[in-house]
Coordinates of C-alpha atoms in Angstrom, one line a residue:
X1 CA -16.4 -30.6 -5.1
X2 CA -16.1 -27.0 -6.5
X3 CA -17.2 -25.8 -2.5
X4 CA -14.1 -28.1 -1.4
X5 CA -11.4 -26.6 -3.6
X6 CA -12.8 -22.8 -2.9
X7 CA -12.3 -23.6 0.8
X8 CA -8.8 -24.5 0.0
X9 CA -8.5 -21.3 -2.0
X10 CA -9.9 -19.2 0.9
X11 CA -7.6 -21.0 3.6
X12 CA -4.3 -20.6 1.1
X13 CA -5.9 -16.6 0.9
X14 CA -5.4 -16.6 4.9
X15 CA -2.0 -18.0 4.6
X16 CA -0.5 -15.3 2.1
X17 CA -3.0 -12.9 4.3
X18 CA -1.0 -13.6 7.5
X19 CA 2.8 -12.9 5.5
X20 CA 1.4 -10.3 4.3
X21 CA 1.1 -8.2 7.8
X22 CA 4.4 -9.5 8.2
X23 CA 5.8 -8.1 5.1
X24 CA 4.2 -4.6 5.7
X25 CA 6.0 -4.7 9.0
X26 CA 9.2 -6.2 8.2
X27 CA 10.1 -4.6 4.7
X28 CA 10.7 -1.2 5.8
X29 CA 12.8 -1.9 8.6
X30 CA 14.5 -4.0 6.5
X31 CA 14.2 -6.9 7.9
X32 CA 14.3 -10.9 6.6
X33 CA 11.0 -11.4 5.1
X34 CA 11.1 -15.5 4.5
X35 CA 13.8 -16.7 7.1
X36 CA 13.7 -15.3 10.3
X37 CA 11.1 -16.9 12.9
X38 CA 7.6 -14.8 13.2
X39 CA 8.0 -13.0 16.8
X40 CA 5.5 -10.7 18.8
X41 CA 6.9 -7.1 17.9
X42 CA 6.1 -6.3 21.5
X43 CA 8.2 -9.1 23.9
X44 CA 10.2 -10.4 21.0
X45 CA 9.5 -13.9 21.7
X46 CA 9.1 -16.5 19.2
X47 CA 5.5 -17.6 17.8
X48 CA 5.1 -21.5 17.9
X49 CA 3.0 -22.8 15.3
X50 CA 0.0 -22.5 17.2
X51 CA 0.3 -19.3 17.6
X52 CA 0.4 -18.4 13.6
X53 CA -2.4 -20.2 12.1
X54 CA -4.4 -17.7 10.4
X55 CA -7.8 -16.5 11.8
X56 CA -8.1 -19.5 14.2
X57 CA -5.2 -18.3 16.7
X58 CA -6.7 -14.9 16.5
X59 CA -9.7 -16.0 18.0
X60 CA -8.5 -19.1 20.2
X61 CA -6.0 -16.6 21.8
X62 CA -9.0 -13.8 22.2
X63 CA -6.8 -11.0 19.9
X64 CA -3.3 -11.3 22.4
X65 CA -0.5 -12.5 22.5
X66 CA 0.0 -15.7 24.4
X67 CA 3.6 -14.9 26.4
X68 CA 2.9 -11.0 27.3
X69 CA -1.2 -10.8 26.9
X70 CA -0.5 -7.6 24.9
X71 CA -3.1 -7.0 22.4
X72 CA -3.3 -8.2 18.4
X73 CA -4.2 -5.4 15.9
X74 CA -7.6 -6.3 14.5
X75 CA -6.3 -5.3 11.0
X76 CA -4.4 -8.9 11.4
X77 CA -7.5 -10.7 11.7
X78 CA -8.9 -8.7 9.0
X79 CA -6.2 -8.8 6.5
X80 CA -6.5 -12.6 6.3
X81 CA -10.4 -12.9 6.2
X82 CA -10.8 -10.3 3.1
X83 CA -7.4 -12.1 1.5
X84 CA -8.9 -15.5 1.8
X85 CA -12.2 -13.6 0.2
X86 CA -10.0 -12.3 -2.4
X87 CA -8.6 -15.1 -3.3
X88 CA -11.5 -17.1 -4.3
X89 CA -13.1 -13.7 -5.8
X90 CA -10.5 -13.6 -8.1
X91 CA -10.7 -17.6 -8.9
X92 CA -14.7 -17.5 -9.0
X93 CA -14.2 -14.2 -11.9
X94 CA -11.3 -15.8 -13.8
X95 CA -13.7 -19.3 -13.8
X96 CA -10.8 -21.4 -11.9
X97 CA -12.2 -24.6 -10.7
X98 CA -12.0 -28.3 -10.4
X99 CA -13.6 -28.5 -14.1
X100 CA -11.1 -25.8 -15.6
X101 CA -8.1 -27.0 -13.8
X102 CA -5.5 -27.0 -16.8
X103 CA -1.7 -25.5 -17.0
X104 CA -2.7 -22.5 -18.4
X105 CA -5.6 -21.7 -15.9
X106 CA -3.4 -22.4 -12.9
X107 CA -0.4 -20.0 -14.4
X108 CA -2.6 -17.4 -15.3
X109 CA -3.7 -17.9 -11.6
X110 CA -0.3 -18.4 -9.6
X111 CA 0.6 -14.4 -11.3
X112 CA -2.7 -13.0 -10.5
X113 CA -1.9 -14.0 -6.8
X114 CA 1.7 -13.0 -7.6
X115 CA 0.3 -9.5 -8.9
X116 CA -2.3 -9.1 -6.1
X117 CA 0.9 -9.6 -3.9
X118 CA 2.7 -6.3 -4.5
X119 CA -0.8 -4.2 -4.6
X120 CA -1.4 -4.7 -0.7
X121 CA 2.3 -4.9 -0.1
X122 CA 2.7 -1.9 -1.8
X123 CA -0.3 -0.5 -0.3
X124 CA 0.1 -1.5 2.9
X125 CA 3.5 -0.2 3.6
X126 CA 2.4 3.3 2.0
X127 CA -0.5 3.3 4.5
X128 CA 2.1 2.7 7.3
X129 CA 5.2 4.6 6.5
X130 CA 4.0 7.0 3.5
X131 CA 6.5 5.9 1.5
X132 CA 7.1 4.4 -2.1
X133 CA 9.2 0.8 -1.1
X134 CA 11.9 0.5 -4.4
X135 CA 12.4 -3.4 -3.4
X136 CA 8.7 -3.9 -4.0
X137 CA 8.7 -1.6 -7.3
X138 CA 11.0 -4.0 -8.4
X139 CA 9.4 -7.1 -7.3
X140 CA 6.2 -5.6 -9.4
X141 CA 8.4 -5.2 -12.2
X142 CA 9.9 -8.4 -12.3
X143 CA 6.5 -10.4 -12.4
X144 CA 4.7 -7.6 -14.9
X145 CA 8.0 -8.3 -17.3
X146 CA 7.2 -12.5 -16.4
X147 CA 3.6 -12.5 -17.3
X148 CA 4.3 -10.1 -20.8
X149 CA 6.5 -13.0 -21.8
X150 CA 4.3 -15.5 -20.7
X151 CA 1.1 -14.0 -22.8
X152 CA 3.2 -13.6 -25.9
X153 CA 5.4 -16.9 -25.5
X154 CA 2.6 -19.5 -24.3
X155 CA -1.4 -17.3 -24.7
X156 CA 0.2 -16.3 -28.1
X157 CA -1.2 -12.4 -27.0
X158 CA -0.5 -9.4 -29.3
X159 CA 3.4 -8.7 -28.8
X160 CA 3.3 -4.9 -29.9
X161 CA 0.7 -4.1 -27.0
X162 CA 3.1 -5.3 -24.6
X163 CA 6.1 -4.2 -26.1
X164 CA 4.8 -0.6 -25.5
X165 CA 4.3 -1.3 -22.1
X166 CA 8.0 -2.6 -21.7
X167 CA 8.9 0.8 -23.0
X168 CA 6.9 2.6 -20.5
X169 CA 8.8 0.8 -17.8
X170 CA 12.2 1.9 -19.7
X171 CA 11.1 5.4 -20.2
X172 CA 9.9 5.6 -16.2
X173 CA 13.1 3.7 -15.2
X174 CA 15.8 6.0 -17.2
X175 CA 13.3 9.1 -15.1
X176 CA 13.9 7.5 -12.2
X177 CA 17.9 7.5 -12.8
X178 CA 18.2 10.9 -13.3
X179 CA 15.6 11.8 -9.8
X180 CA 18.2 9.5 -8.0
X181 CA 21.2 11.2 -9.3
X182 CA 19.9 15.0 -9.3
X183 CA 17.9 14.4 -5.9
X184 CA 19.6 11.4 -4.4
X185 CA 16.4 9.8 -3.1
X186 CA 13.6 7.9 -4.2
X187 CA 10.4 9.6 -6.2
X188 CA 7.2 8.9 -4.2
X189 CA 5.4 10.2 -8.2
X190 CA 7.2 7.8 -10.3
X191 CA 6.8 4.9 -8.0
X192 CA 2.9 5.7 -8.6
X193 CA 4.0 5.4 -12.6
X194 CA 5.3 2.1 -11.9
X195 CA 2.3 0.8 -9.7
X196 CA -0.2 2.1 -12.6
X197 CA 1.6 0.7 -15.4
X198 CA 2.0 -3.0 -13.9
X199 CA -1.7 -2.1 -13.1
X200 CA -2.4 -1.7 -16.6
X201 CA -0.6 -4.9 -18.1
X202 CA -2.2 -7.3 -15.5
X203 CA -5.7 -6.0 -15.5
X204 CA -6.0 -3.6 -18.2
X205 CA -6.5 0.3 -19.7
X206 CA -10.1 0.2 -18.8
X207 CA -9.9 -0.9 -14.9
X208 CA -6.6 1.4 -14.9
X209 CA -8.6 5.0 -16.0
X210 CA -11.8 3.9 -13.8
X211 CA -8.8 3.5 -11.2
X212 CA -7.9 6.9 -11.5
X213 CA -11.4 8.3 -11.6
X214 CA -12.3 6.5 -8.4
X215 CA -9.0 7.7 -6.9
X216 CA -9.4 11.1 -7.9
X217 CA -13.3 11.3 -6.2
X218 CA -11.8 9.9 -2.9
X219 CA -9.2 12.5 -2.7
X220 CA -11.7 15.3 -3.4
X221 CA -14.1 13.6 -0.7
X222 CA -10.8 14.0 1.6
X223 CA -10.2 17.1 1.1
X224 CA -13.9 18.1 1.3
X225 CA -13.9 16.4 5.5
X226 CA -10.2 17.5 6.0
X227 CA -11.6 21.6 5.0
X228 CA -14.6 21.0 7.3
X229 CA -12.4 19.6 10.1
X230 CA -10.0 22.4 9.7
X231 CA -12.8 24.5 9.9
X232 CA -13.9 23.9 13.3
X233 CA -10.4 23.1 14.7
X234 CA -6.3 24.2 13.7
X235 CA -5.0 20.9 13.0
X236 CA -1.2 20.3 11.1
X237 CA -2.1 19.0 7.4
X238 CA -1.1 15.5 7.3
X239 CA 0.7 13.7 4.3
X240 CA -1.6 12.1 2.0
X241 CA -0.6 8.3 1.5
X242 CA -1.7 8.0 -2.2
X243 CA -0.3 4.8 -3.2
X244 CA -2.6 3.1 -0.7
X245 CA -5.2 5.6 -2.1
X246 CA -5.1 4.5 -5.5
X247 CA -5.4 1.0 -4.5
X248 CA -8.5 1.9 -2.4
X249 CA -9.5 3.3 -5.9
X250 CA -8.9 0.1 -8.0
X251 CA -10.6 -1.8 -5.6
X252 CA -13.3 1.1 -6.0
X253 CA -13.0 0.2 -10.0
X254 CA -13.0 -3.5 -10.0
X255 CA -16.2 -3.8 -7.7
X256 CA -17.7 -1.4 -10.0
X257 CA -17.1 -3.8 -12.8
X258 CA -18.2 -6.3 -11.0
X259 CA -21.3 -4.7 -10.3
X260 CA -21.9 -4.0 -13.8
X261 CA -21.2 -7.5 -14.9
X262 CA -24.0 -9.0 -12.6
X263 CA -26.6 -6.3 -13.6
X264 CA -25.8 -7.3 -17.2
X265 CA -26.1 -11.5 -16.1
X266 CA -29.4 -10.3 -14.7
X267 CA -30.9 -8.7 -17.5
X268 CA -29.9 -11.4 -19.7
X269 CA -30.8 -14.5 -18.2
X270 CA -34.0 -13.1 -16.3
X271 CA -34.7 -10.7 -19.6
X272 CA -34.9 -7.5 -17.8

């Protein structure tokens, strides 16, 4: 029964998979996110609903669209395989299943998927457009500040830890009044302060610093192949996208975790 409900996890992964690409494309442009009809960015015309279920249309329609043949970015296709993946990765670790199907276990669920929402939007549209988006800053604030009350109101969770994380978020927000007002634009840095601290409050201070420290090692290996590129060829230095960098490097941090978790199962259970 469990292998039944993780399929429906994986295929509802590949559903939030699919908006996502069409958030990422949408949100900086500015356009409608929930009513406007999905379209082909290249003729414009509307996708039927054949033409939107995820994966399967992908392959059914060879990677192109069905009206002007022009061709589908793999990243689609890929997007909605590893978010189905993540999906039942995250319900597999947080022991969500057909046995442990309560209230509480389907909350603490519905705001991990909530929270794993804005890291690839935010992510993805700082891969794209090397920018910091301030509606989905605020979307991550909104949920962080929804889960905080939820731990202390319903998981009866220490009030004072979180209460010092709502403080961060004032401190960082009252920064981020006085960029605006002196600079009159957004600041790409505090934007990272945002994403790290709604980091910290949904999956801790221990994934956050090993977060860092796995960033930190894949900027240093960037810089390492950009020198030796430079080296052999003049090339313009391009912007560094970091938001989606760090999120390569909590990724980095939680599959280190992970790692250490299973060697630790191992060695007790087989006494290694």
């Amino acid at each position: 029964m469990n292998l039944f409900f993780y399929t429906l996890i994986f295929m509802i992964g590949t559903l939030f998979g699919s908006f996502y690409t069409l958030a990422v494309y949408r949100i900086p442009k500015k356009q409608d996110i929930t009513h406007t009809h999905s379209y082909c960015p290249n003729c414009n015309h509307k996708l039927g609903f054949l033409d939107l279920i995820p994966i399967i249309s992908y392959l059914f329609l060879k990677g192109r669209c069905r009206y002007c043949k022009e061709k589908i970015r793999l990243r689609y296709l890929i997007l909605e395989i590893l978010s189905g993946m993540l999906f039942v990765i995250v319900a597999f670790f947080m022991k969500f299943n057909l046995q442990t199907l309560t209230a509480s276990k389907i909350a603490q669920y519905s705001f991990m998927v909530l929270y794993l929402t804005f890291i690839i939007l935010i992510a993805g549209i700082d891969k794209e457009n090397r920018k910091m988006d301030k509606f989905v800053s605020i979307y991550g604030i909104v949920i962080s500040i929804m889960y905080m009350v939820y731990l202390c109101i319903v998981e009866q969770a220490n009030i004072y830890r979180y209460a010092i994380y709502l403080i961060g978020y004032i401190m960082v927000l009252v920064l981020d009044t006085i960029t605006l007002k002196r600079y009159a634009k957004n600041s790409y840095i505090i934007g990272i302060f945002f994403m790290l601290l709604t980091m910290t409050i949904f999956t801790g201070e221990y994934i956050t610093v090993n977060t860092i420290i796995s960033t930190s090692l894949t900027i240093v290996l960037y810089i390492i192949i950009y020198k030796i590129e430079q080296a052999r060829k003049t090339k313009k230095k391009a912007e560094q996208p970091m938001i989606s960098r760090i999120s390569i490097g909590y990724i980095l941090a939680i599959f280190n975790i992970f790692i250490v978790i299973l060697i630790l199962f191992k060695s007790h259970y087989l006494n290694i």
